[in-house]
Amino acid sequence: MTYDTVREVDQAIADALEGERARQNDTLAMIASENHVSEAVMEAQSSELTNKYAEGYPGERYYGGCEYADEIEELAIERAQELWGAEHVNVQPHSGSQANMGVYLAVLDPGDKILSLDLTHGGHLSHGHPANFAGQVYDVEQYEVDAETGYIDYEGLADHAEEFDPDVIVSGYSAYPREVDFQRIQETADAADAYHLADIAHITGLVAAGVHESPVGVADFVTGSTHKTIRAGRGGIIMCGEEHADDVDAAVFPGSQGGPLMHNVAGKAVGFGEALDPEFEAYAEQTVANAKALGDRLQEHGL
């Protein structure tokens, strides 16, 4: 991809784009949300679909000329269902945070209770931090990791849930490097008569490849972003059972968004297709091996 056309009309932006390309090529970024997508995903995201408005869902749009938008969104959904084994998938959320918002709007009323991991212990803003919409609209309490081991205190979580009586328990984290026992958290949610939202934003690719336990079919709702380990371009995704499909879809559109970013949906479709290739499993396995090797070396040096 070149920026010749941009340079003809905006030298300053072209220079900045070239600078960013050089920065990415010359830097080892160990940030999940800065993973690299393929050229195919980038082409899809920079396609003519950036001009297309497609408010609604496939076959039920509020604008004309959506036959190709429908085809692309349906492919993205079908590929996501194959990757993660989900009954229902919504690929329209603009981000992982908006995917979480979609679930909250689907099952909660203002003032309802959320129990989630504290941000300083590895949680995420959208799980109920006071600065975030979730923390301002809902009644949020947060659990923590064990101070000695750094692992989730599952027994403490169960006790906290029994005392707090939450409507939603959130699992899945932004800075927790250990494998998550989604089944155990589901048992805690069941005991509390709460929904379980598993946010797998950072491990979508690892789950799809089978190198991390999957919460799909375990948790009531599974959300994630699509630009981290799944490498499908920026955006979000919601997965759930058919019993929640209508509520989730209505919460995304018209509940919290207008038209989807169809060029990003196309990128998701391409990225999901790439993840169905057997080579992706090797990539995910190597990602985990690299992380373990780095952790071992850091510990050897006293960190």
Short mmCIF file of C-alpha atoms in Angstrom, two decimals:
data_model
loop_
_atom_site.label_atom_id
_atom_site.label_comp_id
_atom_site.label_asym_id
_atom_site.label_seq_id
_atom_site.Cartn_x
_atom_site.Cartn_y
_atom_site.Cartn_z
CA MET A 1 0.00 0.00 0.00
CA THR A 2 1.36 3.40 -0.99
CA TYR A 3 0.28 6.89 0.01
CA ASP A 4 0.91 8.57 -3.34
CA THR A 5 -2.67 9.78 -3.74
CA VAL A 6 -2.73 11.11 -0.18
CA ARG A 7 0.56 12.89 -0.83
CA GLU A 8 -0.94 14.68 -3.83
CA VAL A 9 -3.59 16.33 -1.66
CA ASP A 10 -2.08 16.35 1.85
CA GLN A 11 1.68 16.23 2.25
CA ALA A 12 1.57 16.48 6.04
CA ILE A 13 -0.73 13.47 6.48
CA ALA A 14 1.25 11.42 3.94
CA ASP A 15 4.46 12.15 5.85
CA ALA A 16 2.82 11.11 9.12
CA LEU A 17 1.49 7.90 7.57
CA GLU A 18 4.92 7.02 6.21
CA GLY A 19 6.41 7.79 9.60
CA GLU A 20 3.94 5.49 11.32
CA ARG A 21 4.69 2.72 8.84
CA ALA A 22 8.41 3.08 9.56
CA ARG A 23 7.78 3.15 13.30
CA GLN A 24 5.81 -0.09 13.14
CA ASN A 25 8.39 -1.77 10.92
CA ASP A 26 11.25 -0.78 13.24
CA THR A 27 9.58 -1.47 16.60
CA LEU A 28 8.74 -4.65 18.49
CA ALA A 29 5.36 -3.74 19.96
CA MET A 30 4.35 -6.22 22.67
CA ILE A 31 0.85 -4.79 22.95
CA ALA A 32 -2.03 -7.06 21.99
CA SER A 33 -4.13 -4.18 20.66
CA GLU A 34 -1.33 -3.26 18.23
CA ASN A 35 -1.13 -6.63 16.50
CA HIS A 36 -0.49 -6.56 12.75
CA VAL A 37 -3.21 -7.50 10.28
CA SER A 38 -2.52 -9.01 6.86
CA GLU A 39 -2.45 -7.01 3.65
CA ALA A 40 -5.71 -8.70 2.71
CA VAL A 41 -7.44 -7.38 5.84
CA MET A 42 -6.02 -3.91 5.20
CA GLU A 43 -7.28 -3.97 1.62
CA ALA A 44 -10.76 -4.95 2.75
CA GLN A 45 -10.81 -2.20 5.35
CA SER A 46 -9.74 0.43 2.83
CA SER A 47 -12.29 -0.67 0.22
CA GLU A 48 -15.26 1.16 -1.28
CA LEU A 49 -17.32 -0.14 1.63
CA THR A 50 -16.14 2.91 3.55
CA ASN A 51 -18.72 4.77 1.41
CA LYS A 52 -21.57 2.36 2.20
CA TYR A 53 -24.18 2.93 4.88
CA ALA A 54 -26.04 -0.24 5.85
CA GLU A 55 -28.17 0.49 8.90
CA GLY A 56 -29.92 -2.67 10.07
CA TYR A 57 -29.07 -6.34 9.59
CA PRO A 58 -28.71 -8.58 6.51
CA GLY A 59 -32.03 -8.77 4.71
CA GLU A 60 -33.49 -6.08 6.97
CA ARG A 61 -31.64 -2.90 6.00
CA TYR A 62 -33.09 0.59 6.07
CA TYR A 63 -31.09 1.66 3.00
CA GLY A 64 -30.99 0.37 -0.55
CA GLY A 65 -28.05 -1.13 -2.39
CA CYS A 66 -27.01 -3.41 0.47
CA GLU A 67 -26.79 -6.71 -1.40
CA TYR A 68 -22.99 -6.87 -1.14
CA ALA A 69 -22.97 -5.54 2.40
CA ASP A 70 -25.38 -8.34 3.31
CA GLU A 71 -23.16 -10.93 1.64
CA ILE A 72 -20.08 -9.72 3.48
CA GLU A 73 -21.74 -9.50 6.89
CA GLU A 74 -23.25 -12.96 6.50
CA LEU A 75 -19.82 -14.37 5.64
CA ALA A 76 -18.30 -12.69 8.70
CA ILE A 77 -21.01 -14.22 10.89
CA GLU A 78 -20.70 -17.69 9.37
CA ARG A 79 -16.92 -17.69 9.74
CA ALA A 80 -17.13 -16.50 13.34
CA GLN A 81 -19.62 -19.26 14.12
CA GLU A 82 -17.24 -21.80 12.63
CA LEU A 83 -14.23 -20.37 14.48
CA TRP A 84 -15.74 -20.19 17.95
CA GLY A 85 -18.71 -22.54 17.72
CA ALA A 86 -21.21 -19.87 18.72
CA GLU A 87 -24.94 -20.15 18.05
CA HIS A 88 -25.42 -16.43 17.44
CA VAL A 89 -22.85 -13.80 16.46
CA ASN A 90 -23.17 -10.04 16.05
CA VAL A 91 -20.22 -8.58 14.12
CA GLN A 92 -21.42 -4.97 14.10
CA PRO A 93 -19.93 -3.51 17.33
CA HIS A 94 -17.39 -0.81 16.54
CA SER A 95 -15.13 -1.93 19.40
CA GLY A 96 -14.79 -4.38 22.25
CA SER A 97 -16.10 -1.77 24.67
CA GLN A 98 -19.21 -1.29 22.54
CA ALA A 99 -19.65 -5.05 22.44
CA ASN A 100 -19.73 -5.01 26.24
CA MET A 101 -22.18 -2.11 26.14
CA GLY A 102 -24.40 -4.17 23.87
CA VAL A 103 -24.57 -6.99 26.41
CA TYR A 104 -25.23 -4.63 29.32
CA LEU A 105 -28.05 -2.92 27.42
CA ALA A 106 -29.49 -6.31 26.46
CA VAL A 107 -29.90 -7.65 30.01
CA LEU A 108 -29.48 -4.83 32.53
CA ASP A 109 -31.44 -1.81 33.69
CA PRO A 110 -29.73 1.29 35.11
CA GLY A 111 -28.68 0.59 38.67
CA ASP A 112 -28.38 -3.17 38.21
CA LYS A 113 -25.31 -4.85 39.67
CA ILE A 114 -22.06 -5.84 37.94
CA LEU A 115 -19.25 -7.80 39.62
CA SER A 116 -15.95 -7.56 37.73
CA LEU A 117 -12.19 -7.67 38.25
CA ASP A 118 -10.60 -4.47 39.52
CA LEU A 119 -8.79 -2.50 36.80
CA THR A 120 -5.56 -2.41 38.81
CA HIS A 121 -5.70 -6.21 39.09
CA GLY A 122 -6.08 -6.75 35.34
CA GLY A 123 -9.68 -5.80 34.55
CA HIS A 124 -10.88 -3.33 31.92
CA LEU A 125 -12.44 0.13 31.94
CA SER A 126 -15.63 -1.12 30.30
CA HIS A 127 -16.16 -3.65 33.09
CA GLY A 128 -17.32 -0.90 35.44
CA HIS A 129 -14.57 1.62 36.18
CA PRO A 130 -16.07 4.85 37.59
CA ALA A 131 -14.71 6.86 34.64
CA ASN A 132 -16.49 4.59 32.16
CA PHE A 133 -20.17 4.50 31.20
CA ALA A 134 -20.57 1.11 32.89
CA GLY A 135 -19.40 2.47 36.22
CA GLN A 136 -21.70 5.47 35.94
CA VAL A 137 -24.87 3.64 34.88
CA TYR A 138 -24.61 0.45 36.96
CA ASP A 139 -23.86 -0.50 40.56
CA VAL A 140 -20.40 -2.05 40.34
CA GLU A 141 -18.27 -3.94 42.82
CA GLN A 142 -14.97 -5.54 41.92
CA TYR A 143 -13.06 -8.65 42.88
CA GLU A 144 -9.30 -9.05 42.96
CA VAL A 145 -6.46 -11.47 42.33
CA ASP A 146 -4.74 -13.20 45.21
CA ALA A 147 -2.01 -10.89 46.51
CA GLU A 148 0.45 -13.76 47.02
CA THR A 149 -0.04 -15.78 43.83
CA GLY A 150 -1.35 -13.23 41.32
CA TYR A 151 -4.09 -15.69 40.36
CA ILE A 152 -7.83 -15.05 40.47
CA ASP A 153 -9.18 -15.87 43.91
CA TYR A 154 -12.07 -18.06 42.75
CA GLU A 155 -13.26 -18.83 46.27
CA GLY A 156 -13.15 -15.15 47.16
CA LEU A 157 -15.09 -14.38 43.98
CA ALA A 158 -17.77 -16.90 44.94
CA ASP A 159 -18.06 -15.40 48.43
CA HIS A 160 -18.23 -11.89 47.00
CA ALA A 161 -20.96 -12.92 44.56
CA GLU A 162 -23.01 -14.51 47.34
CA GLU A 163 -22.80 -11.31 49.38
CA PHE A 164 -23.26 -8.77 46.55
CA ASP A 165 -25.91 -10.66 44.55
CA PRO A 166 -24.85 -9.31 41.12
CA ASP A 167 -26.93 -9.37 37.96
CA VAL A 168 -23.83 -9.87 35.77
CA ILE A 169 -20.41 -11.33 36.59
CA VAL A 170 -17.68 -10.33 34.16
CA SER A 171 -14.70 -12.57 33.43
CA GLY A 172 -11.98 -12.04 30.86
CA TYR A 173 -9.39 -9.36 31.41
CA SER A 174 -7.00 -6.87 29.84
CA ALA A 175 -3.91 -7.60 31.93
CA TYR A 176 -4.20 -11.09 33.41
CA PRO A 177 -1.63 -13.46 31.88
CA ARG A 178 -2.97 -16.73 33.32
CA GLU A 179 -5.55 -19.07 31.86
CA VAL A 180 -9.08 -18.36 33.04
CA ASP A 181 -11.33 -21.08 34.44
CA PHE A 182 -14.53 -19.94 32.74
CA GLN A 183 -16.45 -23.01 33.90
CA ARG A 184 -15.73 -22.25 37.54
CA ILE A 185 -16.86 -18.64 37.11
CA GLN A 186 -20.01 -19.89 35.37
CA GLU A 187 -20.75 -22.06 38.40
CA THR A 188 -20.39 -18.98 40.59
CA ALA A 189 -22.73 -17.04 38.29
CA ASP A 190 -25.27 -19.87 38.37
CA ALA A 191 -25.19 -19.95 42.16
CA ALA A 192 -25.80 -16.19 42.24
CA ASP A 193 -28.51 -16.36 39.57
CA ALA A 194 -26.41 -13.94 37.51
CA TYR A 195 -25.49 -13.71 33.86
CA HIS A 196 -21.87 -14.47 32.99
CA LEU A 197 -20.16 -12.19 30.46
CA ALA A 198 -16.78 -13.48 29.29
CA ASP A 199 -14.74 -10.74 27.62
CA ILE A 200 -12.06 -12.52 25.58
CA ALA A 201 -10.76 -9.43 23.78
CA HIS A 202 -7.11 -10.31 24.36
CA ILE A 203 -7.40 -14.05 23.72
CA THR A 204 -9.90 -14.28 20.84
CA GLY A 205 -7.27 -15.85 18.60
CA LEU A 206 -6.00 -18.21 21.28
CA VAL A 207 -9.53 -19.42 21.96
CA ALA A 208 -10.30 -19.81 18.25
CA ALA A 209 -7.16 -21.90 17.79
CA GLY A 210 -7.93 -24.10 20.78
CA VAL A 211 -4.89 -23.14 22.85
CA HIS A 212 -7.01 -21.52 25.58
CA GLU A 213 -10.20 -22.79 27.19
CA SER A 214 -13.26 -21.44 25.39
CA PRO A 215 -16.12 -19.75 27.25
CA VAL A 216 -18.42 -20.16 24.23
CA GLY A 217 -21.23 -22.48 25.26
CA VAL A 218 -20.26 -21.95 28.90
CA ALA A 219 -20.81 -18.25 29.57
CA ASP A 220 -24.12 -16.60 28.68
CA PHE A 221 -22.34 -13.96 26.61
CA VAL A 222 -18.89 -13.78 25.05
CA THR A 223 -17.48 -10.51 23.75
CA GLY A 224 -14.20 -9.44 22.28
CA SER A 225 -12.34 -7.09 20.04
CA THR A 226 -11.19 -8.28 16.64
CA HIS A 227 -7.81 -6.55 16.30
CA LYS A 228 -5.78 -8.39 18.90
CA THR A 229 -4.86 -12.09 18.69
CA ILE A 230 -7.45 -12.83 16.00
CA ARG A 231 -5.87 -10.22 13.64
CA ALA A 232 -9.13 -9.28 11.89
CA GLY A 233 -8.95 -5.49 12.07
CA ARG A 234 -10.38 -3.03 14.55
CA GLY A 235 -13.84 -3.73 15.87
CA GLY A 236 -15.87 -5.83 18.28
CA ILE A 237 -17.96 -8.98 18.36
CA ILE A 238 -20.69 -10.49 20.56
CA MET A 239 -21.47 -14.21 20.81
CA CYS A 240 -24.39 -15.78 22.66
CA GLY A 241 -27.08 -18.44 22.52
CA GLU A 242 -30.13 -18.02 20.34
CA GLU A 243 -32.27 -17.24 23.39
CA HIS A 244 -30.44 -13.90 23.74
CA ALA A 245 -29.99 -13.13 20.03
CA ASP A 246 -32.86 -10.70 19.55
CA ASP A 247 -32.04 -8.72 22.70
CA VAL A 248 -28.36 -8.46 21.79
CA ASP A 249 -29.05 -7.40 18.22
CA ALA A 250 -31.53 -4.75 19.36
CA ALA A 251 -29.04 -3.46 21.93
CA VAL A 252 -26.40 -2.97 19.24
CA PHE A 253 -28.79 -1.53 16.64
CA PRO A 254 -30.70 0.63 17.30
CA GLY A 255 -29.78 0.57 20.99
CA SER A 256 -26.22 1.89 20.89
CA GLN A 257 -25.14 2.28 17.25
CA GLY A 258 -26.47 3.37 13.90
CA GLY A 259 -25.03 1.82 10.77
CA PRO A 260 -22.14 -0.64 11.05
CA LEU A 261 -18.71 0.24 9.69
CA MET A 262 -19.01 -2.10 6.73
CA HIS A 263 -15.38 -1.72 5.66
CA ASN A 264 -14.39 -2.98 9.11
CA VAL A 265 -16.94 -5.80 8.89
CA ALA A 266 -15.26 -6.81 5.63
CA GLY A 267 -11.90 -6.83 7.42
CA LYS A 268 -13.38 -9.04 10.12
CA ALA A 269 -14.68 -11.47 7.50
CA VAL A 270 -11.27 -11.71 5.83
CA GLY A 271 -9.44 -12.06 9.15
CA PHE A 272 -11.81 -14.76 10.37
CA GLY A 273 -11.29 -16.60 7.10
CA GLU A 274 -7.53 -16.45 7.58
CA ALA A 275 -7.91 -17.78 11.13
CA LEU A 276 -9.71 -20.84 9.77
CA ASP A 277 -6.49 -21.82 7.98
CA PRO A 278 -4.53 -24.56 9.83
CA GLU A 279 -1.49 -22.26 9.90
CA PHE A 280 -3.29 -20.01 12.37
CA GLU A 281 -3.21 -22.72 15.03
CA ALA A 282 0.58 -22.84 14.76
CA TYR A 283 0.67 -19.05 15.11
CA ALA A 284 -1.44 -19.17 18.28
CA GLU A 285 0.63 -21.99 19.76
CA GLN A 286 3.82 -20.03 19.09
CA THR A 287 2.30 -16.94 20.71
CA VAL A 288 1.77 -18.87 23.94
CA ALA A 289 5.22 -20.46 23.74
CA ASN A 290 6.83 -17.04 23.28
CA ALA A 291 4.92 -15.61 26.24
CA LYS A 292 5.99 -18.49 28.47
CA ALA A 293 9.60 -18.15 27.35
CA LEU A 294 9.59 -14.43 28.09
CA GLY A 295 8.04 -15.03 31.51
CA ASP A 296 10.67 -17.64 32.33
CA ARG A 297 13.54 -15.33 31.34
CA LEU A 298 12.13 -12.42 33.32
CA GLN A 299 11.86 -14.63 36.40
CA GLU A 300 15.42 -15.85 35.88
CA HIS A 301 16.51 -12.21 36.03
CA GLY A 302 14.62 -11.57 39.25
CA LEU A 303 11.48 -9.93 37.92
#
